[in-house]
Amino acid sequence: LCTTQSAWSERFPIFQSHIDLAQSYWSKLVKSGDIVIDATCGNGHDTLLLARLALTADSGYLYGFDIQKEAIDSTRENLQSQLSLPLLERVFLHQRSHSNLVDALPSGCRPKLIVYNLGYLPGGDKAMTTMLDTTLQSIQQAQALIANGGAISITCYPGHLEGLQEESALMEIVCQLPAATWSCCHHRWLNRKNAPSLLLIQKSLKAE
Ligand SMILES: C[S@@+](CC[C@H](N)C(=O)[O-])C[C@H]1O[C@@H](n2cnc3c(N)ncnc32)[C@H](O)[C@@H]1O
């Protein structure tokens, strides 16, 4: 039985984890100088990668959100230990819900990538999980904000009830999006019970 990430990678070199898979899409999409958003910072692992992809000493912005003070503190510490001061000055972390992204961002902000890693922090308070209503509110705003050619990346955790409801509701909405403007795909492991899944929604470069 594979219990760790490295054990999976050793046995299935092309079938990576949902995290590796998501990050490989981000790396392909995000260029230096882009605006990126981590809508669920947690311990800041994803935030750090987004910072490395988008920020230079004089270009790019990163906005991070989490409702928990511990998560924002931990993300800040993670970034401070890894990034230079000029890059850190381009990072804005907000301890607030992602349900109102618009009010926390400068007007005219057009992010290239918005990342959601839904659910709760592993080992943390399970009550502090993302919730269906606020997740849907946030994704709706993300769709309006995202730059043409940009994407929304959502990792879903259907192994718990709220996560299952989030995944089902998101799938229903995403399947209805017009194909001329949105390209949507869902990656899920077919023989790993309750495994996380990855939903990617990209806006056309030629969207009106
Ligand atoms: C699975 S964790 C994210 C892990 C993170 N990406 C990392 O690299 O460590 C989900 C996070 O979403 C946060 N969260 C829950 N509801 C939220 C909301 N409405 N707005 C922003 N963050 C929220 C939780 O506090 C938790 O830290």
PDB file of N, CA and C and ligand atoms in Angstrom, residues 38-47 65-68 71 96-99 117-122 128-131 134 157, ligand 1:
ATOM      1  N   ASP A  38      -3.881  33.013  -4.096  1.00  0.00           N
ATOM      2  CA  ASP A  38      -4.119  31.764  -3.371  1.00  0.00           C
ATOM      3  C   ASP A  38      -5.322  32.020  -2.470  1.00  0.00           C
ATOM      4  N   ALA A  39      -6.464  31.436  -2.811  1.00  0.00           N
ATOM      5  CA  ALA A  39      -7.713  31.711  -2.089  1.00  0.00           C
ATOM      6  C   ALA A  39      -7.840  30.909  -0.803  1.00  0.00           C
ATOM      7  N   THR A  40      -6.935  29.962  -0.570  1.00  0.00           N
ATOM      8  CA  THR A  40      -6.956  29.124   0.644  1.00  0.00           C
ATOM      9  C   THR A  40      -5.509  28.849   1.056  1.00  0.00           C
ATOM     10  N   CYS A  41      -4.891  29.791   1.734  1.00  0.00           N
ATOM     11  CA  CYS A  41      -3.427  29.695   1.962  1.00  0.00           C
ATOM     12  C   CYS A  41      -2.987  28.504   2.801  1.00  0.00           C
ATOM     13  N   GLY A  42      -3.743  28.160   3.838  1.00  0.00           N
ATOM     14  CA  GLY A  42      -3.321  27.057   4.711  1.00  0.00           C
ATOM     15  C   GLY A  42      -1.924  27.305   5.252  1.00  0.00           C
ATOM     16  N   ASN A  43      -1.041  26.341   5.059  1.00  0.00           N
ATOM     17  CA  ASN A  43       0.338  26.519   5.543  1.00  0.00           C
ATOM     18  C   ASN A  43       1.240  27.207   4.526  1.00  0.00           C
ATOM     19  N   GLY A  44       0.659  27.579   3.385  1.00  0.00           N
ATOM     20  CA  GLY A  44       1.413  28.390   2.439  1.00  0.00           C
ATOM     21  C   GLY A  44       2.278  27.630   1.451  1.00  0.00           C
ATOM     22  N   HIS A  45       2.082  26.319   1.347  1.00  0.00           N
ATOM     23  CA  HIS A  45       2.907  25.561   0.387  1.00  0.00           C
ATOM     24  C   HIS A  45       2.584  25.994  -1.044  1.00  0.00           C
ATOM     25  N   ASP A  46       1.295  26.069  -1.353  1.00  0.00           N
ATOM     26  CA  ASP A  46       0.898  26.508  -2.698  1.00  0.00           C
ATOM     27  C   ASP A  46       1.263  27.972  -2.897  1.00  0.00           C
ATOM     28  N   THR A  47       1.091  28.770  -1.853  1.00  0.00           N
ATOM     29  CA  THR A  47       1.385  30.208  -1.952  1.00  0.00           C
ATOM     30  C   THR A  47       2.839  30.415  -2.351  1.00  0.00           C
ATOM     31  N   PHE A  65      -5.449  34.504   0.794  1.00  0.00           N
ATOM     32  CA  PHE A  65      -6.592  34.585   1.709  1.00  0.00           C
ATOM     33  C   PHE A  65      -6.676  33.331   2.571  1.00  0.00           C
ATOM     34  N   ASP A  66      -7.039  33.528   3.817  1.00  0.00           N
ATOM     35  CA  ASP A  66      -7.443  32.397   4.668  1.00  0.00           C
ATOM     36  C   ASP A  66      -8.212  32.990   5.844  1.00  0.00           C
ATOM     37  N   ILE A  67      -9.197  32.240   6.339  1.00  0.00           N
ATOM     38  CA  ILE A  67      -9.977  32.764   7.461  1.00  0.00           C
ATOM     39  C   ILE A  67      -9.248  32.584   8.792  1.00  0.00           C
ATOM     40  N   GLN A  68      -8.233  31.722   8.818  1.00  0.00           N
ATOM     41  CA  GLN A  68      -7.575  31.431  10.103  1.00  0.00           C
ATOM     42  C   GLN A  68      -6.291  32.250  10.263  1.00  0.00           C
ATOM     43  N   ALA A  71      -3.191  30.189   9.878  1.00  0.00           N
ATOM     44  CA  ALA A  71      -2.831  29.887   8.490  1.00  0.00           C
ATOM     45  C   ALA A  71      -2.086  31.073   7.874  1.00  0.00           C
ATOM     46  N   ARG A  96      -9.184  36.839   5.900  1.00  0.00           N
ATOM     47  CA  ARG A  96     -10.604  37.053   5.632  1.00  0.00           C
ATOM     48  C   ARG A  96     -11.080  35.989   4.655  1.00  0.00           C
ATOM     49  N   SER A  97     -12.401  35.870   4.562  1.00  0.00           N
ATOM     50  CA  SER A  97     -12.956  34.847   3.674  1.00  0.00           C
ATOM     51  C   SER A  97     -12.743  35.219   2.208  1.00  0.00           C
ATOM     52  N   HIS A  98     -12.556  34.203   1.393  1.00  0.00           N
ATOM     53  CA  HIS A  98     -12.449  34.441  -0.049  1.00  0.00           C
ATOM     54  C   HIS A  98     -13.826  34.699  -0.672  1.00  0.00           C
ATOM     55  N   SER A  99     -14.880  34.692   0.164  1.00  0.00           N
ATOM     56  CA  SER A  99     -16.228  34.882  -0.390  1.00  0.00           C
ATOM     57  C   SER A  99     -16.403  36.292  -0.935  1.00  0.00           C
ATOM     58  N   ASN A 117      -7.580  25.331  -2.732  1.00  0.00           N
ATOM     59  CA  ASN A 117      -7.338  23.980  -2.236  1.00  0.00           C
ATOM     60  C   ASN A 117      -8.372  23.831  -1.118  1.00  0.00           C
ATOM     61  N   LEU A 118      -9.522  23.276  -1.479  1.00  0.00           N
ATOM     62  CA  LEU A 118     -10.682  23.301  -0.578  1.00  0.00           C
ATOM     63  C   LEU A 118     -10.465  22.386   0.637  1.00  0.00           C
ATOM     64  N   GLY A 119     -11.412  22.456   1.576  1.00  0.00           N
ATOM     65  CA  GLY A 119     -11.352  21.573   2.743  1.00  0.00           C
ATOM     66  C   GLY A 119     -10.719  22.259   3.937  1.00  0.00           C
ATOM     67  N   TYR A 120     -10.131  21.439   4.811  1.00  0.00           N
ATOM     68  CA  TYR A 120      -9.524  21.951   6.041  1.00  0.00           C
ATOM     69  C   TYR A 120      -8.050  21.572   6.068  1.00  0.00           C
ATOM     70  N   LEU A 121      -7.324  22.254   6.937  1.00  0.00           N
ATOM     71  CA  LEU A 121      -5.893  21.976   7.031  1.00  0.00           C
ATOM     72  C   LEU A 121      -5.670  20.590   7.622  1.00  0.00           C
ATOM     73  N   PRO A 122      -4.861  19.757   6.989  1.00  0.00           N
ATOM     74  CA  PRO A 122      -4.568  18.451   7.573  1.00  0.00           C
ATOM     75  C   PRO A 122      -3.987  18.638   8.977  1.00  0.00           C
ATOM     76  N   MET A 128     -13.007  24.353  10.516  1.00  0.00           N
ATOM     77  CA  MET A 128     -12.581  25.496   9.695  1.00  0.00           C
ATOM     78  C   MET A 128     -12.423  25.069   8.238  1.00  0.00           C
ATOM     79  N   THR A 129     -13.390  24.335   7.759  1.00  0.00           N
ATOM     80  CA  THR A 129     -13.331  23.869   6.374  1.00  0.00           C
ATOM     81  C   THR A 129     -13.987  24.888   5.447  1.00  0.00           C
ATOM     82  N   THR A 130     -13.647  24.829   4.172  1.00  0.00           N
ATOM     83  CA  THR A 130     -14.376  25.661   3.211  1.00  0.00           C
ATOM     84  C   THR A 130     -15.820  25.159   3.148  1.00  0.00           C
ATOM     85  N   MET A 131     -16.748  26.076   2.870  1.00  0.00           N
ATOM     86  CA  MET A 131     -18.171  25.731   2.901  1.00  0.00           C
ATOM     87  C   MET A 131     -18.789  25.993   1.532  1.00  0.00           C
ATOM     88  N   THR A 134     -20.025  29.760   0.528  1.00  0.00           N
ATOM     89  CA  THR A 134     -18.959  30.749   0.344  1.00  0.00           C
ATOM     90  C   THR A 134     -18.020  30.351  -0.803  1.00  0.00           C
ATOM     91  N   TYR A 157     -12.157  17.849  -2.232  1.00  0.00           N
ATOM     92  CA  TYR A 157     -11.943  16.701  -1.336  1.00  0.00           C
ATOM     93  C   TYR A 157     -13.278  16.014  -1.052  1.00  0.00           C
TER      94      TYR A 157
HETATM   95  C1  LIG B   1      -6.711  22.341   2.469  1.00  0.00           C
HETATM   96  S1  LIG B   1      -6.305  23.822   3.325  1.00  0.00           S
HETATM   97  C2  LIG B   1      -5.241  24.666   2.200  1.00  0.00           C
HETATM   98  C3  LIG B   1      -3.845  24.112   2.147  1.00  0.00           C
HETATM   99  C4  LIG B   1      -2.873  25.069   1.501  1.00  0.00           C
HETATM  100  N1  LIG B   1      -3.137  25.247   0.101  1.00  0.00           N
HETATM  101  C5  LIG B   1      -1.423  24.701   1.722  1.00  0.00           C
HETATM  102  O1  LIG B   1      -0.645  24.693   0.745  1.00  0.00           O
HETATM  103  O2  LIG B   1      -1.052  24.431   2.874  1.00  0.00           O
HETATM  104  C6  LIG B   1      -7.786  24.779   3.232  1.00  0.00           C
HETATM  105  C7  LIG B   1      -7.681  26.129   3.901  1.00  0.00           C
HETATM  106  O3  LIG B   1      -8.850  26.884   3.544  1.00  0.00           O
HETATM  107  C8  LIG B   1      -9.124  27.765   4.604  1.00  0.00           C
HETATM  108  N2  LIG B   1     -10.489  28.289   4.472  1.00  0.00           N
HETATM  109  C9  LIG B   1     -11.657  27.722   4.861  1.00  0.00           C
HETATM  110  N3  LIG B   1     -12.699  28.522   4.540  1.00  0.00           N
HETATM  111  C10 LIG B   1     -12.182  29.619   3.918  1.00  0.00           C
HETATM  112  C11 LIG B   1     -12.743  30.804   3.356  1.00  0.00           C
HETATM  113  N4  LIG B   1     -14.068  31.001   3.337  1.00  0.00           N
HETATM  114  N5  LIG B   1     -11.908  31.733   2.826  1.00  0.00           N
HETATM  115  C12 LIG B   1     -10.565  31.536   2.815  1.00  0.00           C
HETATM  116  N6  LIG B   1      -9.969  30.416   3.339  1.00  0.00           N
HETATM  117  C13 LIG B   1     -10.763  29.473   3.887  1.00  0.00           C
HETATM  118  C14 LIG B   1      -8.882  26.915   5.848  1.00  0.00           C
HETATM  119  O4  LIG B   1      -8.678  27.744   6.978  1.00  0.00           O
HETATM  120  C15 LIG B   1      -7.645  26.103   5.433  1.00  0.00           C
HETATM  121  O5  LIG B   1      -6.460  26.724   5.895  1.00  0.00           O
END
